[in-house]
């Protein structure tokens, strides 16, 4: 069995009042970053800075979009807020559900939380954006999900739709920020507008190098919400955080990302989900191995079977040949070599790519480049100008410095 490596980082409640820094002020929008002042070297996720956002919630009917990844002092955010006497009214759940056990893409119905008896509204499937009726009875919305810094990880798409719906309804959104475990990596092709989908809504690279709080600011600032609307936004910043510091997640952010290495390899291996190659769903090494029945030249073999997050995994019960990366060192870029090698080793290349690949890549060019025989370095060179432009574009939305500065 795999030895999961996720551990909880040292945290503490803010010992002093937090400072609210208003960074944007217009007649219909106030955007604020709530940080600890004076700064502290002791790390804490945004949710722990309760002194900094409690006044925003006081006397309000509060909705919360969250799941099992929002851990605060060893407990779920919902339990944490209830203990703080916050008037929670509704829970909104993203892909994988509130408890985070559903398969990727699995339809999730509305329901009730058995522990708190609060109604749960699913924001996945056909209704990814809350309706005005679903926001009735809500005065302010809290958002807390552990993102992994990858464009096609759908939590940032759920953030977009929540901000959009709340902007239309005049409801403020409070984002409780968390570190990006891939925070020092900005890499990959920029999404083209015609490839927009729920697995890629914005013109950003595959790895964007932003926390979800910073990303919320960019959604607002770049006018990406429908009809150019702006959301009243408060970002509750992490304390003692530098964007390139190592961060080990205390729990799985979703069922098929079981440990730190899978999170690090996710951006590179997820591109296989647009091909006929498995990424280990149905094993205990999800996103740390890859293979298919067609890669017989490879010596490593695995056989997917139904498990947590994969009720019917690709190639269920069939031997898949490929590569085991579960002991691989962490990578610091979007790695293409495994994708290129698998394509080269596939006998019938006409069956390698599926239509989903272009949505994940955010462009038709990557498939064309691979099929034309371009090398990884040649492909990467075509990203350079777009990445430079994106880094300049995102600069004004960044909250945290790098250790190297």
mmCIF file of C-alpha atoms in Angstrom:
data_model
loop_
_atom_site.group_PDB
_atom_site.id
_atom_site.type_symbol
_atom_site.label_atom_id
_atom_site.label_comp_id
_atom_site.label_asym_id
_atom_site.label_seq_id
_atom_site.Cartn_x
_atom_site.Cartn_y
_atom_site.Cartn_z
ATOM 1 C CA UNK A 1 0.000 0.000 0.000
ATOM 2 C CA UNK A 2 1.037 3.571 -0.627
ATOM 3 C CA UNK A 3 2.337 5.512 2.357
ATOM 4 C CA UNK A 4 0.532 8.857 2.229
ATOM 5 C CA UNK A 5 2.834 11.754 2.985
ATOM 6 C CA UNK A 6 0.403 14.635 3.571
ATOM 7 C CA UNK A 7 0.973 16.317 6.932
ATOM 8 C CA UNK A 8 -0.534 19.329 8.638
ATOM 9 C CA UNK A 9 1.582 22.468 8.626
ATOM 10 C CA UNK A 10 2.087 24.291 11.939
ATOM 11 C CA UNK A 11 -0.742 26.768 12.468
ATOM 12 C CA UNK A 12 -1.884 29.260 15.047
ATOM 13 C CA UNK A 13 -4.762 31.652 15.536
ATOM 14 C CA UNK A 14 -3.909 35.285 14.980
ATOM 15 C CA UNK A 15 -2.772 36.725 18.276
ATOM 16 C CA UNK A 16 -3.392 40.342 17.256
ATOM 17 C CA UNK A 17 -6.146 42.112 15.310
ATOM 18 C CA UNK A 18 -5.867 41.866 11.533
ATOM 19 C CA UNK A 19 -5.511 44.790 9.186
ATOM 20 C CA UNK A 20 -7.988 45.407 6.373
ATOM 21 C CA UNK A 21 -6.215 46.914 3.369
ATOM 22 C CA UNK A 22 -8.659 48.326 0.816
ATOM 23 C CA UNK A 23 -7.018 47.915 -2.564
ATOM 24 C CA UNK A 24 -9.908 48.793 -4.881
ATOM 25 C CA UNK A 25 -12.683 51.261 -4.154
ATOM 26 C CA UNK A 26 -15.423 52.143 -6.618
ATOM 27 C CA UNK A 27 -19.091 53.126 -6.119
ATOM 28 C CA UNK A 28 -20.333 49.545 -6.542
ATOM 29 C CA UNK A 29 -17.350 47.447 -5.467
ATOM 30 C CA UNK A 30 -14.957 47.246 -2.571
ATOM 31 C CA UNK A 31 -12.162 44.710 -2.782
ATOM 32 C CA UNK A 32 -10.147 44.164 0.369
ATOM 33 C CA UNK A 33 -7.274 41.981 1.506
ATOM 34 C CA UNK A 34 -7.330 41.113 5.195
ATOM 35 C CA UNK A 35 -3.824 40.452 6.502
ATOM 36 C CA UNK A 36 -2.166 40.206 9.888
ATOM 37 C CA UNK A 37 -0.427 43.326 11.104
ATOM 38 C CA UNK A 38 2.290 43.386 12.224
ATOM 39 C CA UNK A 39 3.368 40.481 9.992
ATOM 40 C CA UNK A 40 4.061 37.148 11.643
ATOM 41 C CA UNK A 41 6.359 34.313 10.646
ATOM 42 C CA UNK A 42 3.944 31.756 12.104
ATOM 43 C CA UNK A 43 1.991 30.103 9.305
ATOM 44 C CA UNK A 44 -1.802 30.082 9.294
ATOM 45 C CA UNK A 45 -4.393 29.555 6.565
ATOM 46 C CA UNK A 46 -6.902 32.334 5.956
ATOM 47 C CA UNK A 47 -9.670 30.601 7.890
ATOM 48 C CA UNK A 48 -7.582 30.772 11.073
ATOM 49 C CA UNK A 49 -7.532 34.576 10.897
ATOM 50 C CA UNK A 50 -11.051 34.642 12.356
ATOM 51 C CA UNK A 51 -10.475 38.016 14.018
ATOM 52 C CA UNK A 52 -10.021 39.485 10.557
ATOM 53 C CA UNK A 53 -13.336 38.392 9.070
ATOM 54 C CA UNK A 54 -15.664 37.806 12.020
ATOM 55 C CA UNK A 55 -17.010 41.382 11.762
ATOM 56 C CA UNK A 56 -17.950 40.740 8.130
ATOM 57 C CA UNK A 57 -20.124 37.786 9.187
ATOM 58 C CA UNK A 58 -21.571 39.247 12.379
ATOM 59 C CA UNK A 59 -25.373 39.425 12.272
ATOM 60 C CA UNK A 60 -25.441 37.980 8.734
ATOM 61 C CA UNK A 61 -27.012 34.891 7.233
ATOM 62 C CA UNK A 62 -23.948 33.102 5.871
ATOM 63 C CA UNK A 63 -23.585 30.668 3.012
ATOM 64 C CA UNK A 64 -20.412 28.645 2.546
ATOM 65 C CA UNK A 65 -18.953 26.920 -0.501
ATOM 66 C CA UNK A 66 -16.534 24.333 0.853
ATOM 67 C CA UNK A 67 -15.694 20.645 1.201
ATOM 68 C CA UNK A 68 -13.486 18.281 3.201
ATOM 69 C CA UNK A 69 -10.319 20.094 2.052
ATOM 70 C CA UNK A 70 -11.103 23.132 4.228
ATOM 71 C CA UNK A 71 -9.402 21.942 7.418
ATOM 72 C CA UNK A 72 -9.164 24.403 10.324
ATOM 73 C CA UNK A 73 -7.595 23.348 13.628
ATOM 74 C CA UNK A 74 -8.116 19.718 12.622
ATOM 75 C CA UNK A 75 -11.823 20.146 11.870
ATOM 76 C CA UNK A 76 -13.983 21.035 8.897
ATOM 77 C CA UNK A 77 -14.614 24.730 8.261
ATOM 78 C CA UNK A 78 -18.366 24.285 8.774
ATOM 79 C CA UNK A 79 -17.825 22.876 12.272
ATOM 80 C CA UNK A 80 -15.243 25.589 13.004
ATOM 81 C CA UNK A 81 -17.636 28.416 12.042
ATOM 82 C CA UNK A 82 -20.542 26.917 13.971
ATOM 83 C CA UNK A 83 -18.343 26.741 17.073
ATOM 84 C CA UNK A 84 -17.633 30.450 16.516
ATOM 85 C CA UNK A 85 -21.410 31.100 16.534
ATOM 86 C CA UNK A 86 -21.526 32.085 12.866
ATOM 87 C CA UNK A 87 -25.087 31.890 11.513
ATOM 88 C CA UNK A 88 -24.530 29.358 8.728
ATOM 89 C CA UNK A 89 -27.626 28.971 6.557
ATOM 90 C CA UNK A 90 -26.597 26.837 3.564
ATOM 91 C CA UNK A 91 -23.669 24.724 2.373
ATOM 92 C CA UNK A 92 -22.725 24.762 -1.314
ATOM 93 C CA UNK A 93 -20.650 21.860 -2.637
ATOM 94 C CA UNK A 94 -18.269 21.689 -5.670
ATOM 95 C CA UNK A 95 -17.194 18.679 -7.750
ATOM 96 C CA UNK A 96 -16.754 15.567 -5.531
ATOM 97 C CA UNK A 97 -19.376 16.848 -3.069
ATOM 98 C CA UNK A 98 -19.211 18.344 0.416
ATOM 99 C CA UNK A 99 -17.477 15.299 1.898
ATOM 100 C CA UNK A 100 -15.236 14.950 -1.172
ATOM 101 C CA UNK A 101 -15.908 11.265 -1.914
ATOM 102 C CA UNK A 102 -17.637 11.391 -5.326
ATOM 103 C CA UNK A 103 -15.943 10.384 -8.578
ATOM 104 C CA UNK A 104 -14.680 13.050 -10.957
ATOM 105 C CA UNK A 105 -17.607 14.009 -13.163
ATOM 106 C CA UNK A 106 -20.149 12.195 -10.974
ATOM 107 C CA UNK A 107 -23.515 13.937 -10.677
ATOM 108 C CA UNK A 108 -24.261 14.961 -7.089
ATOM 109 C CA UNK A 109 -27.735 15.705 -5.799
ATOM 110 C CA UNK A 110 -28.765 18.339 -3.283
ATOM 111 C CA UNK A 111 -29.262 17.087 0.245
ATOM 112 C CA UNK A 112 -28.629 17.721 3.933
ATOM 113 C CA UNK A 113 -25.512 17.446 6.054
ATOM 114 C CA UNK A 114 -26.168 14.669 8.560
ATOM 115 C CA UNK A 115 -24.047 16.345 11.255
ATOM 116 C CA UNK A 116 -25.400 19.903 11.158
ATOM 117 C CA UNK A 117 -28.724 19.336 9.346
ATOM 118 C CA UNK A 118 -27.820 22.237 7.038
ATOM 119 C CA UNK A 119 -29.077 22.043 3.434
ATOM 120 C CA UNK A 120 -26.399 21.183 0.864
ATOM 121 C CA UNK A 121 -26.710 22.630 -2.639
ATOM 122 C CA UNK A 122 -24.635 20.885 -5.307
ATOM 123 C CA UNK A 123 -22.805 23.186 -7.725
ATOM 124 C CA UNK A 124 -21.745 20.482 -10.131
ATOM 125 C CA UNK A 125 -23.377 18.758 -13.067
ATOM 126 C CA UNK A 126 -26.018 20.788 -14.890
ATOM 127 C CA UNK A 127 -26.111 23.631 -12.340
ATOM 128 C CA UNK A 128 -22.578 24.821 -11.764
ATOM 129 C CA UNK A 129 -23.689 28.384 -11.067
ATOM 130 C CA UNK A 130 -26.021 29.090 -8.120
ATOM 131 C CA UNK A 131 -29.438 30.334 -9.201
ATOM 132 C CA UNK A 132 -30.873 33.506 -7.634
ATOM 133 C CA UNK A 133 -33.333 31.284 -5.744
ATOM 134 C CA UNK A 134 -30.502 29.169 -4.339
ATOM 135 C CA UNK A 135 -28.940 32.350 -2.963
ATOM 136 C CA UNK A 136 -32.144 33.522 -1.289
ATOM 137 C CA UNK A 137 -31.695 33.994 2.452
ATOM 138 C CA UNK A 138 -27.936 34.598 2.116
ATOM 139 C CA UNK A 139 -26.422 37.944 3.144
ATOM 140 C CA UNK A 140 -22.753 37.030 2.629
ATOM 141 C CA UNK A 141 -20.893 34.067 1.116
ATOM 142 C CA UNK A 142 -17.740 32.358 2.400
ATOM 143 C CA UNK A 143 -15.532 30.378 -0.002
ATOM 144 C CA UNK A 144 -12.874 27.956 1.242
ATOM 145 C CA UNK A 145 -11.480 25.190 -0.990
ATOM 146 C CA UNK A 146 -7.945 23.813 -1.202
ATOM 147 C CA UNK A 147 -6.840 24.427 -4.785
ATOM 148 C CA UNK A 148 -3.754 22.864 -6.404
ATOM 149 C CA UNK A 149 -2.821 25.659 -8.811
ATOM 150 C CA UNK A 150 -3.829 23.914 -12.053
ATOM 151 C CA UNK A 151 -6.173 25.429 -14.642
ATOM 152 C CA UNK A 152 -8.277 22.316 -15.183
ATOM 153 C CA UNK A 153 -8.788 21.616 -11.471
ATOM 154 C CA UNK A 154 -12.413 22.709 -11.275
ATOM 155 C CA UNK A 155 -12.435 24.495 -7.906
ATOM 156 C CA UNK A 156 -11.405 27.771 -9.593
ATOM 157 C CA UNK A 157 -14.293 27.339 -12.050
ATOM 158 C CA UNK A 158 -16.672 26.940 -9.104
ATOM 159 C CA UNK A 159 -15.138 30.104 -7.643
ATOM 160 C CA UNK A 160 -15.850 31.960 -10.900
ATOM 161 C CA UNK A 161 -19.509 30.964 -11.002
ATOM 162 C CA UNK A 162 -20.013 31.737 -7.319
ATOM 163 C CA UNK A 163 -18.500 35.212 -7.727
ATOM 164 C CA UNK A 164 -20.610 35.804 -10.808
ATOM 165 C CA UNK A 165 -23.880 34.749 -9.157
ATOM 166 C CA UNK A 166 -23.116 36.775 -6.024
ATOM 167 C CA UNK A 167 -22.192 39.844 -8.082
ATOM 168 C CA UNK A 168 -25.544 39.641 -9.840
ATOM 169 C CA UNK A 169 -27.344 39.306 -6.509
ATOM 170 C CA UNK A 170 -25.322 41.965 -4.662
ATOM 171 C CA UNK A 171 -23.821 39.473 -2.184
ATOM 172 C CA UNK A 172 -20.232 39.888 -0.954
ATOM 173 C CA UNK A 173 -17.821 36.931 -1.182
ATOM 174 C CA UNK A 174 -15.215 36.225 1.495
ATOM 175 C CA UNK A 175 -12.394 33.985 0.206
ATOM 176 C CA UNK A 176 -10.454 32.258 2.980
ATOM 177 C CA UNK A 177 -7.106 31.814 1.298
ATOM 178 C CA UNK A 178 -4.913 28.716 1.334
ATOM 179 C CA UNK A 179 -1.426 28.069 -0.093
ATOM 180 C CA UNK A 180 -0.941 26.763 -3.595
ATOM 181 C CA UNK A 181 1.152 23.558 -3.289
ATOM 182 C CA UNK A 182 2.420 24.271 -6.826
ATOM 183 C CA UNK A 183 2.765 27.976 -6.065
ATOM 184 C CA UNK A 184 6.215 28.517 -7.553
ATOM 185 C CA UNK A 185 5.342 27.015 -10.962
ATOM 186 C CA UNK A 186 3.952 29.070 -13.855
ATOM 187 C CA UNK A 187 4.033 26.966 -17.010
ATOM 188 C CA UNK A 188 2.148 25.566 -19.971
ATOM 189 C CA UNK A 189 0.152 26.916 -22.902
ATOM 190 C CA UNK A 190 -2.306 29.768 -22.361
ATOM 191 C CA UNK A 191 -5.969 28.796 -22.806
ATOM 192 C CA UNK A 192 -7.499 30.114 -26.024
ATOM 193 C CA UNK A 193 -11.013 31.654 -25.718
ATOM 194 C CA UNK A 194 -12.628 29.146 -28.097
ATOM 195 C CA UNK A 195 -11.496 26.276 -25.827
ATOM 196 C CA UNK A 196 -13.253 27.659 -22.758
ATOM 197 C CA UNK A 197 -15.033 25.010 -20.657
ATOM 198 C CA UNK A 198 -15.528 24.067 -17.004
ATOM 199 C CA UNK A 199 -12.007 22.559 -17.044
ATOM 200 C CA UNK A 200 -10.571 25.838 -18.290
ATOM 201 C CA UNK A 201 -12.480 29.118 -18.094
ATOM 202 C CA UNK A 202 -9.786 31.785 -18.252
ATOM 203 C CA UNK A 203 -6.778 32.710 -20.443
ATOM 204 C CA UNK A 204 -4.160 31.421 -18.013
ATOM 205 C CA UNK A 205 -1.452 28.743 -18.360
ATOM 206 C CA UNK A 206 -1.936 25.175 -17.104
ATOM 207 C CA UNK A 207 0.007 26.054 -13.936
ATOM 208 C CA UNK A 208 -0.793 29.623 -12.891
ATOM 209 C CA UNK A 209 1.253 29.948 -9.669
ATOM 210 C CA UNK A 210 -1.444 31.822 -7.707
ATOM 211 C CA UNK A 211 -3.336 31.086 -4.515
ATOM 212 C CA UNK A 212 -7.086 30.858 -4.880
ATOM 213 C CA UNK A 213 -7.429 34.256 -3.165
ATOM 214 C CA UNK A 214 -5.078 35.835 -5.677
ATOM 215 C CA UNK A 215 -6.959 34.080 -8.461
ATOM 216 C CA UNK A 216 -10.255 35.534 -7.209
ATOM 217 C CA UNK A 217 -8.726 39.007 -7.425
ATOM 218 C CA UNK A 218 -7.650 38.323 -10.998
ATOM 219 C CA UNK A 219 -11.133 37.123 -11.991
ATOM 220 C CA UNK A 220 -12.514 40.394 -10.660
ATOM 221 C CA UNK A 221 -9.776 42.668 -11.953
ATOM 222 C CA UNK A 222 -9.631 41.269 -15.473
ATOM 223 C CA UNK A 223 -13.396 41.532 -15.953
ATOM 224 C CA UNK A 224 -13.852 37.810 -16.520
ATOM 225 C CA UNK A 225 -17.312 37.684 -14.918
ATOM 226 C CA UNK A 226 -20.304 37.848 -17.282
ATOM 227 C CA UNK A 227 -21.200 41.313 -18.565
ATOM 228 C CA UNK A 228 -18.115 42.776 -16.911
ATOM 229 C CA UNK A 229 -19.679 42.641 -13.454
ATOM 230 C CA UNK A 230 -17.539 42.955 -10.336
ATOM 231 C CA UNK A 231 -17.966 40.977 -7.150
ATOM 232 C CA UNK A 232 -17.657 42.594 -3.718
ATOM 233 C CA UNK A 233 -14.662 40.573 -2.609
ATOM 234 C CA UNK A 234 -12.720 40.087 0.617
ATOM 235 C CA UNK A 235 -9.611 37.891 0.566
ATOM 236 C CA UNK A 236 -8.535 36.679 4.006
ATOM 237 C CA UNK A 237 -4.837 36.123 3.494
ATOM 238 C CA UNK A 238 -2.645 33.393 4.934
ATOM 239 C CA UNK A 239 -0.159 34.515 7.559
ATOM 240 C CA UNK A 240 3.527 33.634 7.454
ATOM 241 C CA UNK A 241 3.271 32.354 3.878
ATOM 242 C CA UNK A 242 5.714 32.682 0.979
ATOM 243 C CA UNK A 243 4.552 31.397 -2.392
ATOM 244 C CA UNK A 244 7.560 29.137 -2.965
ATOM 245 C CA UNK A 245 7.578 27.554 0.489
ATOM 246 C CA UNK A 246 6.825 23.801 0.618
ATOM 247 C CA UNK A 247 3.276 23.072 1.698
ATOM 248 C CA UNK A 248 2.010 19.603 2.520
ATOM 249 C CA UNK A 249 -1.766 19.252 2.424
ATOM 250 C CA UNK A 250 -3.391 17.837 5.581
ATOM 251 C CA UNK A 251 -6.055 15.929 3.594
ATOM 252 C CA UNK A 252 -6.721 14.905 0.007
ATOM 253 C CA UNK A 253 -8.119 17.888 -1.907
ATOM 254 C CA UNK A 254 -10.086 15.342 -3.989
ATOM 255 C CA UNK A 255 -10.325 11.530 -4.020
ATOM 256 C CA UNK A 256 -7.707 10.891 -6.716
ATOM 257 C CA UNK A 257 -4.977 13.161 -5.345
ATOM 258 C CA UNK A 258 -3.838 11.072 -2.360
ATOM 259 C CA UNK A 259 -0.482 12.675 -1.525
ATOM 260 C CA UNK A 260 1.974 15.480 -2.228
ATOM 261 C CA UNK A 261 3.638 13.782 -5.188
ATOM 262 C CA UNK A 262 0.329 13.168 -6.968
ATOM 263 C CA UNK A 263 -0.468 16.874 -6.536
ATOM 264 C CA UNK A 264 2.926 17.804 -7.956
ATOM 265 C CA UNK A 265 2.575 15.463 -10.971
ATOM 266 C CA UNK A 266 -1.122 16.187 -11.526
ATOM 267 C CA UNK A 267 -0.763 18.961 -14.113
ATOM 268 C CA UNK A 268 1.582 16.882 -16.282
ATOM 269 C CA UNK A 269 -0.190 13.523 -15.996
ATOM 270 C CA UNK A 270 -3.748 14.886 -16.243
ATOM 271 C CA UNK A 271 -3.128 15.590 -19.934
ATOM 272 C CA UNK A 272 -3.260 11.797 -20.337
ATOM 273 C CA UNK A 273 -6.969 12.001 -19.474
ATOM 274 C CA UNK A 274 -7.443 13.333 -23.007
ATOM 275 C CA UNK A 275 -5.785 10.213 -24.435
ATOM 276 C CA UNK A 276 -6.216 6.430 -24.297
ATOM 277 C CA UNK A 277 -3.736 6.226 -21.376
ATOM 278 C CA UNK A 278 -4.784 5.683 -17.739
ATOM 279 C CA UNK A 279 -3.346 7.816 -14.926
ATOM 280 C CA UNK A 280 -3.859 5.142 -12.302
ATOM 281 C CA UNK A 281 -7.483 5.749 -11.351
ATOM 282 C CA UNK A 282 -8.610 2.528 -9.718
ATOM 283 C CA UNK A 283 -5.235 2.000 -8.004
ATOM 284 C CA UNK A 284 -3.638 3.464 -4.862
ATOM 285 C CA UNK A 285 -1.131 5.420 -6.983
ATOM 286 C CA UNK A 286 -3.444 7.816 -8.778
ATOM 287 C CA UNK A 287 -1.538 10.453 -10.773
ATOM 288 C CA UNK A 288 1.764 8.751 -9.955
ATOM 289 C CA UNK A 289 1.599 6.062 -12.631
ATOM 290 C CA UNK A 290 0.388 5.875 -16.203
ATOM 291 C CA UNK A 291 -0.221 3.109 -18.706
ATOM 292 C CA UNK A 292 -2.593 1.401 -21.107
ATOM 293 C CA UNK A 293 -3.079 -2.050 -22.684
ATOM 294 C CA UNK A 294 -1.430 -0.638 -25.817
ATOM 295 C CA UNK A 295 1.957 0.299 -24.341
ATOM 296 C CA UNK A 296 3.352 -3.224 -24.246
ATOM 297 C CA UNK A 297 6.967 -2.041 -24.607
ATOM 298 C CA UNK A 298 6.854 -0.806 -20.996
ATOM 299 C CA UNK A 299 7.735 -3.289 -18.233
ATOM 300 C CA UNK A 300 5.648 -1.773 -15.409
ATOM 301 C CA UNK A 301 2.121 -3.178 -15.194
ATOM 302 C CA UNK A 302 -0.994 -2.334 -13.140
ATOM 303 C CA UNK A 303 -4.627 -3.443 -13.205
ATOM 304 C CA UNK A 304 -7.277 -0.839 -12.288
ATOM 305 C CA UNK A 305 -10.125 -1.907 -9.995
ATOM 306 C CA UNK A 306 -13.013 0.117 -8.479
ATOM 307 C CA UNK A 307 -12.009 2.146 -5.415
ATOM 308 C CA UNK A 308 -12.528 5.503 -3.700
ATOM 309 C CA UNK A 309 -13.173 8.098 -6.394
ATOM 310 C CA UNK A 310 -13.188 5.545 -9.246
ATOM 311 C CA UNK A 311 -16.279 3.357 -9.266
ATOM 312 C CA UNK A 312 -15.605 2.360 -12.865
ATOM 313 C CA UNK A 313 -12.010 3.323 -13.707
ATOM 314 C CA UNK A 314 -10.638 3.302 -17.260
ATOM 315 C CA UNK A 315 -9.500 -0.216 -18.261
ATOM 316 C CA UNK A 316 -11.248 -1.725 -15.257
ATOM 317 C CA UNK A 317 -9.798 -5.222 -14.758
ATOM 318 C CA UNK A 318 -7.371 -4.948 -17.682
ATOM 319 C CA UNK A 319 -3.576 -5.018 -17.497
ATOM 320 C CA UNK A 320 -2.038 -1.640 -18.294
ATOM 321 C CA UNK A 321 1.624 -1.208 -19.215
ATOM 322 C CA UNK A 322 3.443 2.042 -18.557
ATOM 323 C CA UNK A 323 5.624 3.742 -15.981
ATOM 324 C CA UNK A 324 5.691 4.036 -12.182
ATOM 325 C CA UNK A 325 6.595 7.556 -11.018
ATOM 326 C CA UNK A 326 5.719 7.059 -7.354
ATOM 327 C CA UNK A 327 9.391 7.471 -6.355
ATOM 328 C CA UNK A 328 10.073 10.286 -8.826
ATOM 329 C CA UNK A 329 11.585 13.547 -7.494
ATOM 330 C CA UNK A 330 9.269 16.557 -7.441
ATOM 331 C CA UNK A 331 9.164 18.490 -10.716
ATOM 332 C CA UNK A 332 9.170 22.269 -11.171
ATOM 333 C CA UNK A 333 7.466 22.590 -14.571
ATOM 334 C CA UNK A 334 4.804 21.093 -16.809
ATOM 335 C CA UNK A 335 6.623 17.934 -17.909
ATOM 336 C CA UNK A 336 5.937 16.703 -21.446
ATOM 337 C CA UNK A 337 8.380 13.809 -21.791
ATOM 338 C CA UNK A 338 5.974 11.117 -20.550
ATOM 339 C CA UNK A 339 3.208 12.248 -22.894
ATOM 340 C CA UNK A 340 5.580 12.362 -25.876
ATOM 341 C CA UNK A 341 7.012 8.927 -25.099
ATOM 342 C CA UNK A 342 3.584 7.323 -24.685
ATOM 343 C CA UNK A 343 2.454 8.774 -28.009
ATOM 344 C CA UNK A 344 5.609 7.457 -29.670
ATOM 345 C CA UNK A 345 5.084 3.975 -28.165
ATOM 346 C CA UNK A 346 1.403 3.729 -29.151
ATOM 347 C CA UNK A 347 1.097 1.521 -32.258
ATOM 348 C CA UNK A 348 -2.132 3.055 -33.589
ATOM 349 C CA UNK A 349 -1.557 6.766 -33.090
ATOM 350 C CA UNK A 350 -4.932 7.647 -34.593
ATOM 351 C CA UNK A 351 -6.536 6.332 -31.388
ATOM 352 C CA UNK A 352 -4.210 8.051 -28.909
ATOM 353 C CA UNK A 353 -5.934 11.439 -28.529
ATOM 354 C CA UNK A 354 -9.583 12.043 -27.655
ATOM 355 C CA UNK A 355 -11.573 15.244 -28.168
ATOM 356 C CA UNK A 356 -11.108 15.997 -24.455
ATOM 357 C CA UNK A 357 -7.386 16.614 -24.940
ATOM 358 C CA UNK A 358 -7.886 20.035 -26.536
ATOM 359 C CA UNK A 359 -10.071 21.170 -23.638
ATOM 360 C CA UNK A 360 -7.422 20.127 -21.101
ATOM 361 C CA UNK A 361 -4.586 21.689 -23.096
ATOM 362 C CA UNK A 362 -6.683 24.795 -23.766
ATOM 363 C CA UNK A 363 -5.465 24.835 -27.340
ATOM 364 C CA UNK A 364 -5.429 22.649 -30.455
ATOM 365 C CA UNK A 365 -1.760 23.469 -30.998
ATOM 366 C CA UNK A 366 -0.308 21.051 -28.437
ATOM 367 C CA UNK A 367 -1.812 17.973 -30.100
ATOM 368 C CA UNK A 368 -0.688 19.253 -33.499
ATOM 369 C CA UNK A 369 2.831 19.828 -32.167
ATOM 370 C CA UNK A 370 3.045 16.314 -30.720
ATOM 371 C CA UNK A 371 1.699 14.710 -33.893
ATOM 372 C CA UNK A 372 4.196 16.680 -35.999
ATOM 373 C CA UNK A 373 7.121 15.232 -34.009
ATOM 374 C CA UNK A 374 8.242 18.396 -32.208
ATOM 375 C CA UNK A 375 10.479 17.844 -29.179
ATOM 376 C CA UNK A 376 9.561 18.932 -25.654
ATOM 377 C CA UNK A 377 12.004 21.854 -25.798
ATOM 378 C CA UNK A 378 10.624 23.008 -29.147
ATOM 379 C CA UNK A 379 7.067 22.896 -27.798
ATOM 380 C CA UNK A 380 8.040 24.716 -24.610
ATOM 381 C CA UNK A 381 9.638 27.503 -26.654
ATOM 382 C CA UNK A 382 6.237 28.302 -28.180
ATOM 383 C CA UNK A 383 4.865 29.061 -24.696
ATOM 384 C CA UNK A 384 7.486 31.623 -23.711
ATOM 385 C CA UNK A 385 5.904 34.864 -24.954
ATOM 386 C CA UNK A 386 2.494 33.946 -23.533
ATOM 387 C CA UNK A 387 3.979 33.099 -20.141
ATOM 388 C CA UNK A 388 5.893 36.382 -19.974
ATOM 389 C CA UNK A 389 2.716 38.317 -20.775
ATOM 390 C CA UNK A 390 0.707 36.363 -18.193
ATOM 391 C CA UNK A 391 3.273 36.908 -15.426
ATOM 392 C CA UNK A 392 3.151 40.649 -16.062
ATOM 393 C CA UNK A 393 -0.657 40.567 -16.146
ATOM 394 C CA UNK A 394 -1.033 38.714 -12.839
ATOM 395 C CA UNK A 395 1.550 40.789 -10.945
ATOM 396 C CA UNK A 396 -0.940 43.332 -9.602
ATOM 397 C CA UNK A 397 -3.100 40.583 -8.086
ATOM 398 C CA UNK A 398 -0.375 38.842 -6.080
ATOM 399 C CA UNK A 399 -0.514 39.015 -2.289
ATOM 400 C CA UNK A 400 2.504 36.958 -1.236
ATOM 401 C CA UNK A 401 6.200 37.349 -1.939
ATOM 402 C CA UNK A 402 8.675 34.623 -2.826
ATOM 403 C CA UNK A 403 11.432 33.606 -0.442
ATOM 404 C CA UNK A 404 13.996 34.500 -3.088
ATOM 405 C CA UNK A 405 12.978 38.197 -3.058
#
